[in-house]
Each structure stands twice: as structure tokens, then as C-alpha cells.
Amino acid sequence: MILEPVKPFRSCEYAVKTTTEAWEYRAARTLRQTVFCQEQRLFEDNDDDAHDHHAITIVALAYVAGGPEEVVGTVRIHSDRPGIWYGSRLAVARGYRRDAHLGSALIRLAVGHARALGCESFFAQVQAANEALFQRLHWRTLRYQTLHGLEHALMRADLSHYPPLPEGRLPLLTRARRAS
Ligand SMILES: CC(C)(COP(=O)(O)OP(=O)(O)OC[C@H]1O[C@@H](n2cnc3c(N)ncnc32)[C@H](O)[C@@H]1OP(=O)(O)O)[C@@H](O)C(=O)NCCC(=O)NCCS
């Protein structure tokens, strides 16, 4: 008897939104730990920093049977002076990468929501391996820098490509109807 390998289940429907529930926030923090501590080893066992005290956390939720089931992506946005905003800790769970454009959708909501909150310039320290992804999404590199032992590009979003998103959520995404 030949047994076919069973493909892992992956949702076809996703919501990308600012966190409103405690479990969403907790799951986003767990995903960050998994990606930045265990997978990338950028931090030993904790990637928290001072921005977490005031940042807005955004999540990508996988939907099952019409309801939210799991946090499969996250990013946070923060501002240190009027008009100047940053995005950081962008992560998509391993099995969901390059699949439903979740990373692009998280970036779209991050910048769009910051714009709705008065953002005039939006920056991120982007791992050099992801620079091409951000360039495709209308970001420009300003300079390079080594952070946590890894080359990063300081990049700036072209805000003309990011309409303000005051509601802090995107319409539901499906694999068939991609995000960018
Ligand atoms: C970077 C990351 C968030 C991207 O998320 P993602 O959901 O896979 O990205 P998307 O599906 O939205 O990518 C959009 C397109 O860019 C491509 N792309 C994604 N990452 C890319 C990269 N690093 N370089 C070049 N192209 C890339 C995708 O293949 C896709 O192409 P398509 O339109 O032809 O299908 C994800 O890979 C991740 O979590 N990586 C580990 C953590 C990390 O590196 N965080 C970022 C720190 S700056």
C-alpha cells in the first residue's frame, strides 16, 4: 500500500488587523519569540524592548470555519515624535510565508494605519535579505547598518502608495485574492 504524504492544513482566509483581544497580542508575542529568538537567533530568549510599552501590534489571523483560529503573522508600529513612525518585528509563521501575501498585507496596514494616526514619514530597519520585498512595495533604502550581527537596510516607505487606514483592519484576504 502506498501512503500519500498528508499536506499540513493551511487556512484560505485571513484577517489583518490591529490587536483588540488579549489572546491575539499574546500569540503575536509568541510568534515573535519563535521567529526572532529560535529561528533567526537574533535575540537569546526574549525580543522585547522599550517600544513594546507604546507600540500598536498588528496581526494576521488565519480563519477556520468563518472565525479566527490562529495568529500567523505580526508587525508593530510606533512613533517617537510627531509625524515620524517606525515598523518593526515583522514576522509571518514559517508555513504561511510566500503563500497569501501576508507579509505585504501586514506592511500595508502598518503604514496605512500610521498614516491615519498622523504619520508623515515611515521607516523600518529591514533585514538585507528582505530588501527586495520592500522595494517591490515602494520603499527606498537610505543606508545600511549592522544590527544584532545582521546587515539591515534603513528604508523609508513612499506614502503615496499607502492610503490611510483609520479602521485598523484590511478586508478579509483569501489566497485567491492576494494582498498587494
Ligand atoms: C519577510 C516575511 C515577513 C515576508 O512575508 P511573506 O508573507 O512571505 O511575504 P509576501 O508573501 O507578502 O511576499 C510578497 C512577494 O514578495 C516575495 N518575497 C517575499 N520575501 C521576499 C524576499 N525576502 N526577497 C524577495 N522577494 C520576497 C514573495 O515571494 C511574493 O512574491 P509574489 O508576489 O511573486 O508571489 C517572512 O518571510 C518572514 O517572516 N521572515 C522571517 C522574519 C523576517 O525576516 N522578518 C523581517 C525582518 S525585516
PDB file of C-alpha atoms and ligand atoms in Angstrom:
ATOM      1  CA  MET A   1       0.000   0.000   0.000  1.00  0.00           C
ATOM      2  CA  ILE A   2       1.367   3.452  -0.934  1.00  0.00           C
ATOM      3  CA  LEU A   3       0.538   6.224   1.514  1.00  0.00           C
ATOM      4  CA  GLU A   4       0.418   9.754   0.080  1.00  0.00           C
ATOM      5  CA  PRO A   5       2.085  12.343   2.358  1.00  0.00           C
ATOM      6  CA  VAL A   6      -0.570  14.452   4.076  1.00  0.00           C
ATOM      7  CA  LYS A   7      -0.086  18.164   3.471  1.00  0.00           C
ATOM      8  CA  PRO A   8      -0.384  20.313   6.625  1.00  0.00           C
ATOM      9  CA  PHE A   9      -3.681  22.211   6.853  1.00  0.00           C
ATOM     10  CA  ARG A  10      -3.471  25.868   5.946  1.00  0.00           C
ATOM     11  CA  SER A  11      -6.355  28.291   6.092  1.00  0.00           C
ATOM     12  CA  CYS A  12      -7.520  30.022   2.902  1.00  0.00           C
ATOM     13  CA  GLU A  13      -8.953  33.070   4.662  1.00  0.00           C
ATOM     14  CA  TYR A  14      -7.119  35.705   6.716  1.00  0.00           C
ATOM     15  CA  ALA A  15      -7.850  38.892   8.624  1.00  0.00           C
ATOM     16  CA  VAL A  16      -5.135  41.505   9.060  1.00  0.00           C
ATOM     17  CA  LYS A  17      -5.991  43.904  11.897  1.00  0.00           C
ATOM     18  CA  THR A  18      -4.725  45.768  14.917  1.00  0.00           C
ATOM     19  CA  THR A  19      -4.940  43.624  18.042  1.00  0.00           C
ATOM     20  CA  THR A  20      -8.153  44.020  20.013  1.00  0.00           C
ATOM     21  CA  GLU A  21      -8.060  40.808  22.092  1.00  0.00           C
ATOM     22  CA  ALA A  22      -5.524  39.784  24.734  1.00  0.00           C
ATOM     23  CA  TRP A  23      -5.042  36.336  23.115  1.00  0.00           C
ATOM     24  CA  GLU A  24      -4.125  37.960  19.797  1.00  0.00           C
ATOM     25  CA  TYR A  25      -1.454  40.052  21.483  1.00  0.00           C
ATOM     26  CA  ARG A  26      -0.083  37.088  23.469  1.00  0.00           C
ATOM     27  CA  ALA A  27       0.045  34.922  20.338  1.00  0.00           C
ATOM     28  CA  ALA A  28       1.822  37.698  18.404  1.00  0.00           C
ATOM     29  CA  ARG A  29       4.487  37.859  21.116  1.00  0.00           C
ATOM     30  CA  THR A  30       4.891  34.071  20.969  1.00  0.00           C
ATOM     31  CA  LEU A  31       5.290  34.199  17.175  1.00  0.00           C
ATOM     32  CA  ARG A  32       7.962  36.885  17.563  1.00  0.00           C
ATOM     33  CA  GLN A  33       9.842  34.704  20.054  1.00  0.00           C
ATOM     34  CA  THR A  34       9.657  31.741  17.678  1.00  0.00           C
ATOM     35  CA  VAL A  35      10.894  33.706  14.663  1.00  0.00           C
ATOM     36  CA  PHE A  36      13.430  36.136  16.123  1.00  0.00           C
ATOM     37  CA  CYS A  37      14.820  34.053  19.003  1.00  0.00           C
ATOM     38  CA  GLN A  38      14.526  30.399  17.978  1.00  0.00           C
ATOM     39  CA  GLU A  39      14.621  30.604  14.164  1.00  0.00           C
ATOM     40  CA  GLN A  40      16.849  33.602  13.462  1.00  0.00           C
ATOM     41  CA  ARG A  41      18.711  33.682  16.820  1.00  0.00           C
ATOM     42  CA  LEU A  42      18.830  37.489  16.756  1.00  0.00           C
ATOM     43  CA  PHE A  43      17.975  37.526  20.470  1.00  0.00           C
ATOM     44  CA  GLU A  44      18.750  34.939  23.106  1.00  0.00           C
ATOM     45  CA  ASP A  45      15.352  34.224  24.585  1.00  0.00           C
ATOM     46  CA  ASN A  46      13.435  37.479  24.590  1.00  0.00           C
ATOM     47  CA  ASP A  47      12.959  40.071  21.842  1.00  0.00           C
ATOM     48  CA  ASP A  48      11.039  42.581  23.999  1.00  0.00           C
ATOM     49  CA  ASP A  49      12.280  46.162  24.042  1.00  0.00           C
ATOM     50  CA  ALA A  50      11.127  49.609  25.185  1.00  0.00           C
ATOM     51  CA  HIS A  51       8.934  50.110  22.069  1.00  0.00           C
ATOM     52  CA  ASP A  52       6.616  47.364  23.336  1.00  0.00           C
ATOM     53  CA  HIS A  53       5.342  49.751  26.029  1.00  0.00           C
ATOM     54  CA  HIS A  54       3.697  52.042  23.476  1.00  0.00           C
ATOM     55  CA  ALA A  55       3.671  50.179  20.143  1.00  0.00           C
ATOM     56  CA  ILE A  56       0.489  49.187  18.301  1.00  0.00           C
ATOM     57  CA  THR A  57       0.575  45.484  17.425  1.00  0.00           C
ATOM     58  CA  ILE A  58      -0.946  44.250  14.164  1.00  0.00           C
ATOM     59  CA  VAL A  59      -1.741  40.601  13.495  1.00  0.00           C
ATOM     60  CA  ALA A  60      -2.632  38.320  10.595  1.00  0.00           C
ATOM     61  CA  LEU A  61      -5.265  35.848  11.775  1.00  0.00           C
ATOM     62  CA  ALA A  62      -5.923  32.568   9.977  1.00  0.00           C
ATOM     63  CA  TYR A  63      -9.675  31.939   9.832  1.00  0.00           C
ATOM     64  CA  VAL A  64     -11.218  28.494  10.133  1.00  0.00           C
ATOM     65  CA  ALA A  65     -14.962  27.893   9.685  1.00  0.00           C
ATOM     66  CA  GLY A  66     -15.562  31.634   9.498  1.00  0.00           C
ATOM     67  CA  GLY A  67     -13.796  32.519  12.752  1.00  0.00           C
ATOM     68  CA  PRO A  68     -10.284  33.489  13.862  1.00  0.00           C
ATOM     69  CA  GLU A  69      -8.181  30.456  14.808  1.00  0.00           C
ATOM     70  CA  GLU A  70      -4.501  31.360  14.934  1.00  0.00           C
ATOM     71  CA  VAL A  71      -2.100  34.301  14.712  1.00  0.00           C
ATOM     72  CA  VAL A  72       0.139  33.583  11.716  1.00  0.00           C
ATOM     73  CA  GLY A  73       1.734  36.994  11.231  1.00  0.00           C
ATOM     74  CA  THR A  74       2.547  40.149  13.128  1.00  0.00           C
ATOM     75  CA  VAL A  75       4.224  43.555  12.973  1.00  0.00           C
ATOM     76  CA  ARG A  76       4.264  46.515  15.339  1.00  0.00           C
ATOM     77  CA  ILE A  77       4.240  50.263  14.695  1.00  0.00           C
ATOM     78  CA  HIS A  78       5.495  53.028  16.955  1.00  0.00           C
ATOM     79  CA  SER A  79       6.236  56.723  16.907  1.00  0.00           C
ATOM     80  CA  ASP A  80       8.911  58.632  18.812  1.00  0.00           C
ATOM     81  CA  ARG A  81       7.925  62.166  17.765  1.00  0.00           C
ATOM     82  CA  PRO A  82       5.008  63.742  15.939  1.00  0.00           C
ATOM     83  CA  GLY A  83       4.734  62.571  12.337  1.00  0.00           C
ATOM     84  CA  ILE A  84       7.633  60.074  12.491  1.00  0.00           C
ATOM     85  CA  TRP A  85       6.644  56.395  12.639  1.00  0.00           C
ATOM     86  CA  TYR A  86       8.512  53.092  12.522  1.00  0.00           C
ATOM     87  CA  GLY A  87       7.578  49.488  11.825  1.00  0.00           C
ATOM     88  CA  SER A  88       9.404  46.558  13.406  1.00  0.00           C
ATOM     89  CA  ARG A  89       9.244  42.864  14.331  1.00  0.00           C
ATOM     90  CA  LEU A  90       7.552  41.872  11.061  1.00  0.00           C
ATOM     91  CA  ALA A  91       7.095  38.099  11.077  1.00  0.00           C
ATOM     92  CA  VAL A  92       4.983  35.529   9.242  1.00  0.00           C
ATOM     93  CA  ALA A  93       4.814  31.954  10.566  1.00  0.00           C
ATOM     94  CA  ARG A  94       7.037  29.649   8.567  1.00  0.00           C
ATOM     95  CA  GLY A  95       4.311  27.575   6.897  1.00  0.00           C
ATOM     96  CA  TYR A  96       2.487  30.727   5.713  1.00  0.00           C
ATOM     97  CA  ARG A  97       5.359  32.548   4.013  1.00  0.00           C
ATOM     98  CA  ARG A  98       5.203  33.352   0.288  1.00  0.00           C
ATOM     99  CA  ASP A  99       1.701  31.956   0.271  1.00  0.00           C
ATOM    100  CA  ALA A 100      -1.082  34.511   0.756  1.00  0.00           C
ATOM    101  CA  HIS A 101       0.949  37.755   0.686  1.00  0.00           C
ATOM    102  CA  LEU A 102       0.549  38.115   4.444  1.00  0.00           C
ATOM    103  CA  GLY A 103       3.845  39.972   4.878  1.00  0.00           C
ATOM    104  CA  SER A 104       2.768  42.525   2.234  1.00  0.00           C
ATOM    105  CA  ALA A 105      -0.652  42.901   3.862  1.00  0.00           C
ATOM    106  CA  LEU A 106       0.915  43.481   7.303  1.00  0.00           C
ATOM    107  CA  ILE A 107       3.154  46.184   5.799  1.00  0.00           C
ATOM    108  CA  ARG A 108       0.170  47.779   4.024  1.00  0.00           C
ATOM    109  CA  LEU A 109      -1.846  48.009   7.230  1.00  0.00           C
ATOM    110  CA  ALA A 110       1.166  49.099   9.301  1.00  0.00           C
ATOM    111  CA  VAL A 111       1.895  52.100   7.082  1.00  0.00           C
ATOM    112  CA  GLY A 112      -1.760  52.861   6.290  1.00  0.00           C
ATOM    113  CA  HIS A 113      -2.784  52.834   9.939  1.00  0.00           C
ATOM    114  CA  ALA A 114       0.192  55.000  10.922  1.00  0.00           C
ATOM    115  CA  ARG A 115      -0.873  57.471   8.211  1.00  0.00           C
ATOM    116  CA  ALA A 116      -4.347  57.617   9.725  1.00  0.00           C
ATOM    117  CA  LEU A 117      -2.660  58.498  13.038  1.00  0.00           C
ATOM    118  CA  GLY A 118      -0.712  61.416  11.562  1.00  0.00           C
ATOM    119  CA  CYS A 119       2.365  59.729  10.087  1.00  0.00           C
ATOM    120  CA  GLU A 120       4.350  61.944   7.710  1.00  0.00           C
ATOM    121  CA  SER A 121       7.402  59.643   7.379  1.00  0.00           C
ATOM    122  CA  PHE A 122       7.523  55.878   7.933  1.00  0.00           C
ATOM    123  CA  PHE A 123      10.811  53.983   8.380  1.00  0.00           C
ATOM    124  CA  ALA A 124      11.948  50.430   9.118  1.00  0.00           C
ATOM    125  CA  GLN A 125      15.247  48.650   9.673  1.00  0.00           C
ATOM    126  CA  VAL A 126      14.833  45.861   7.136  1.00  0.00           C
ATOM    127  CA  GLN A 127      16.979  42.729   7.103  1.00  0.00           C
ATOM    128  CA  ALA A 128      19.046  42.915   3.905  1.00  0.00           C
ATOM    129  CA  ALA A 129      17.568  39.570   2.813  1.00  0.00           C
ATOM    130  CA  ASN A 130      14.155  41.251   2.654  1.00  0.00           C
ATOM    131  CA  GLU A 131      15.196  44.486   0.949  1.00  0.00           C
ATOM    132  CA  ALA A 132      13.849  43.350  -2.443  1.00  0.00           C
ATOM    133  CA  LEU A 133      10.435  42.603  -0.930  1.00  0.00           C
ATOM    134  CA  PHE A 134      10.204  46.143   0.484  1.00  0.00           C
ATOM    135  CA  GLN A 135      11.492  47.706  -2.759  1.00  0.00           C
ATOM    136  CA  ARG A 136       8.619  45.992  -4.585  1.00  0.00           C
ATOM    137  CA  LEU A 137       6.292  47.622  -2.062  1.00  0.00           C
ATOM    138  CA  HIS A 138       7.607  51.134  -2.833  1.00  0.00           C
ATOM    139  CA  TRP A 139      10.240  51.546  -0.119  1.00  0.00           C
ATOM    140  CA  ARG A 140      13.644  53.193  -0.691  1.00  0.00           C
ATOM    141  CA  THR A 141      16.911  52.344   1.071  1.00  0.00           C
ATOM    142  CA  LEU A 142      18.581  55.236   2.908  1.00  0.00           C
ATOM    143  CA  ARG A 143      21.645  53.449   4.330  1.00  0.00           C
ATOM    144  CA  TYR A 144      22.958  50.106   5.570  1.00  0.00           C
ATOM    145  CA  GLN A 145      23.762  49.194   9.164  1.00  0.00           C
ATOM    146  CA  THR A 146      24.697  46.075  11.132  1.00  0.00           C
ATOM    147  CA  LEU A 147      22.160  45.360  13.884  1.00  0.00           C
ATOM    148  CA  HIS A 148      22.120  42.276  16.114  1.00  0.00           C
ATOM    149  CA  GLY A 149      25.003  40.940  13.992  1.00  0.00           C
ATOM    150  CA  LEU A 150      22.980  41.085  10.742  1.00  0.00           C
ATOM    151  CA  GLU A 151      23.059  43.561   7.846  1.00  0.00           C
ATOM    152  CA  HIS A 152      19.989  45.802   7.777  1.00  0.00           C
ATOM    153  CA  ALA A 153      18.796  48.480   5.352  1.00  0.00           C
ATOM    154  CA  LEU A 154      17.188  51.569   6.847  1.00  0.00           C
ATOM    155  CA  MET A 155      14.244  52.029   4.464  1.00  0.00           C
ATOM    156  CA  ARG A 156      11.501  54.604   4.019  1.00  0.00           C
ATOM    157  CA  ALA A 157       8.025  53.958   2.608  1.00  0.00           C
ATOM    158  CA  ASP A 158       6.678  56.052  -0.264  1.00  0.00           C
ATOM    159  CA  LEU A 159       3.472  57.154   1.438  1.00  0.00           C
ATOM    160  CA  SER A 160       1.751  57.961  -1.853  1.00  0.00           C
ATOM    161  CA  HIS A 161       1.277  54.183  -2.227  1.00  0.00           C
ATOM    162  CA  TYR A 162      -0.279  53.779   1.243  1.00  0.00           C
ATOM    163  CA  PRO A 163      -3.730  55.287   1.745  1.00  0.00           C
ATOM    164  CA  PRO A 164      -4.689  55.984   5.374  1.00  0.00           C
ATOM    165  CA  LEU A 165      -6.497  53.066   7.049  1.00  0.00           C
ATOM    166  CA  PRO A 166      -8.195  54.536  10.134  1.00  0.00           C
ATOM    167  CA  GLU A 167     -10.182  51.398  10.982  1.00  0.00           C
ATOM    168  CA  GLY A 168      -7.041  49.372  11.633  1.00  0.00           C
ATOM    169  CA  ARG A 169      -8.067  46.402   9.508  1.00  0.00           C
ATOM    170  CA  LEU A 170      -7.999  45.214   5.905  1.00  0.00           C
ATOM    171  CA  PRO A 171     -10.891  43.453   4.170  1.00  0.00           C
ATOM    172  CA  LEU A 172     -10.666  39.659   4.647  1.00  0.00           C
ATOM    173  CA  LEU A 173      -7.939  38.160   2.444  1.00  0.00           C
ATOM    174  CA  THR A 174      -8.028  34.844   0.670  1.00  0.00           C
ATOM    175  CA  ARG A 175      -5.251  33.009  -1.131  1.00  0.00           C
ATOM    176  CA  ALA A 176      -7.129  33.559  -4.383  1.00  0.00           C
ATOM    177  CA  ARG A 177      -7.494  37.280  -3.695  1.00  0.00           C
ATOM    178  CA  ARG A 178      -3.992  38.341  -2.791  1.00  0.00           C
ATOM    179  CA  ALA A 179      -2.947  41.327  -0.697  1.00  0.00           C
ATOM    180  CA  SER A 180      -0.650  43.507  -2.806  1.00  0.00           C
TER     181      SER A 180
HETATM  182  C1  LIG B   1       9.816  38.672   5.462  1.00  0.00           C
HETATM  183  C2  LIG B   1       8.450  37.987   5.628  1.00  0.00           C
HETATM  184  C3  LIG B   1       7.643  38.744   6.681  1.00  0.00           C
HETATM  185  C4  LIG B   1       7.714  38.071   4.276  1.00  0.00           C
HETATM  186  O1  LIG B   1       6.395  37.562   4.458  1.00  0.00           O
HETATM  187  P1  LIG B   1       5.620  36.784   3.274  1.00  0.00           P
HETATM  188  O2  LIG B   1       4.212  36.622   3.722  1.00  0.00           O
HETATM  189  O3  LIG B   1       6.373  35.570   2.911  1.00  0.00           O
HETATM  190  O4  LIG B   1       5.755  37.831   2.094  1.00  0.00           O
HETATM  191  P2  LIG B   1       4.742  38.018   0.878  1.00  0.00           P
HETATM  192  O5  LIG B   1       4.089  36.725   0.560  1.00  0.00           O
HETATM  193  O6  LIG B   1       3.861  39.174   1.163  1.00  0.00           O
HETATM  194  O7  LIG B   1       5.757  38.416  -0.289  1.00  0.00           O
HETATM  195  C5  LIG B   1       5.265  39.136  -1.431  1.00  0.00           C
HETATM  196  C6  LIG B   1       6.082  38.776  -2.642  1.00  0.00           C
HETATM  197  O8  LIG B   1       7.457  39.043  -2.363  1.00  0.00           O
HETATM  198  C7  LIG B   1       8.218  37.838  -2.437  1.00  0.00           C
HETATM  199  N1  LIG B   1       9.152  37.830  -1.316  1.00  0.00           N
HETATM  200  C8  LIG B   1       8.905  37.537  -0.031  1.00  0.00           C
HETATM  201  N2  LIG B   1      10.023  37.636   0.694  1.00  0.00           N
HETATM  202  C9  LIG B   1      10.987  38.012  -0.168  1.00  0.00           C
HETATM  203  C10 LIG B   1      12.369  38.294  -0.018  1.00  0.00           C
HETATM  204  N3  LIG B   1      12.978  38.178   1.177  1.00  0.00           N
HETATM  205  N4  LIG B   1      13.069  38.664  -1.114  1.00  0.00           N
HETATM  206  C11 LIG B   1      12.478  38.763  -2.316  1.00  0.00           C
HETATM  207  N5  LIG B   1      11.154  38.526  -2.526  1.00  0.00           N
HETATM  208  C12 LIG B   1      10.429  38.159  -1.457  1.00  0.00           C
HETATM  209  C13 LIG B   1       7.199  36.709  -2.315  1.00  0.00           C
HETATM  210  O9  LIG B   1       7.644  35.543  -2.951  1.00  0.00           O
HETATM  211  C14 LIG B   1       5.999  37.318  -3.020  1.00  0.00           C
HETATM  212  O10 LIG B   1       6.210  37.220  -4.422  1.00  0.00           O
HETATM  213  P3  LIG B   1       4.991  37.023  -5.498  1.00  0.00           P
HETATM  214  O11 LIG B   1       4.193  38.302  -5.452  1.00  0.00           O
HETATM  215  O12 LIG B   1       5.690  36.819  -6.790  1.00  0.00           O
HETATM  216  O13 LIG B   1       4.208  35.846  -5.033  1.00  0.00           O
HETATM  217  C15 LIG B   1       8.616  36.494   6.044  1.00  0.00           C
HETATM  218  O14 LIG B   1       9.429  35.857   5.098  1.00  0.00           O
HETATM  219  C16 LIG B   1       9.220  36.287   7.437  1.00  0.00           C
HETATM  220  O15 LIG B   1       8.504  36.328   8.428  1.00  0.00           O
HETATM  221  N6  LIG B   1      10.551  36.058   7.501  1.00  0.00           N
HETATM  222  C17 LIG B   1      11.202  35.799   8.798  1.00  0.00           C
HETATM  223  C18 LIG B   1      11.269  37.027   9.684  1.00  0.00           C
HETATM  224  C19 LIG B   1      11.850  38.217   8.967  1.00  0.00           C
HETATM  225  O16 LIG B   1      12.782  38.124   8.191  1.00  0.00           O
HETATM  226  N7  LIG B   1      11.253  39.377   9.254  1.00  0.00           N
HETATM  227  C20 LIG B   1      11.532  40.598   8.560  1.00  0.00           C
HETATM  228  C21 LIG B   1      12.505  41.380   9.274  1.00  0.00           C
HETATM  229  S1  LIG B   1      12.892  42.800   8.228  1.00  0.00           S
END
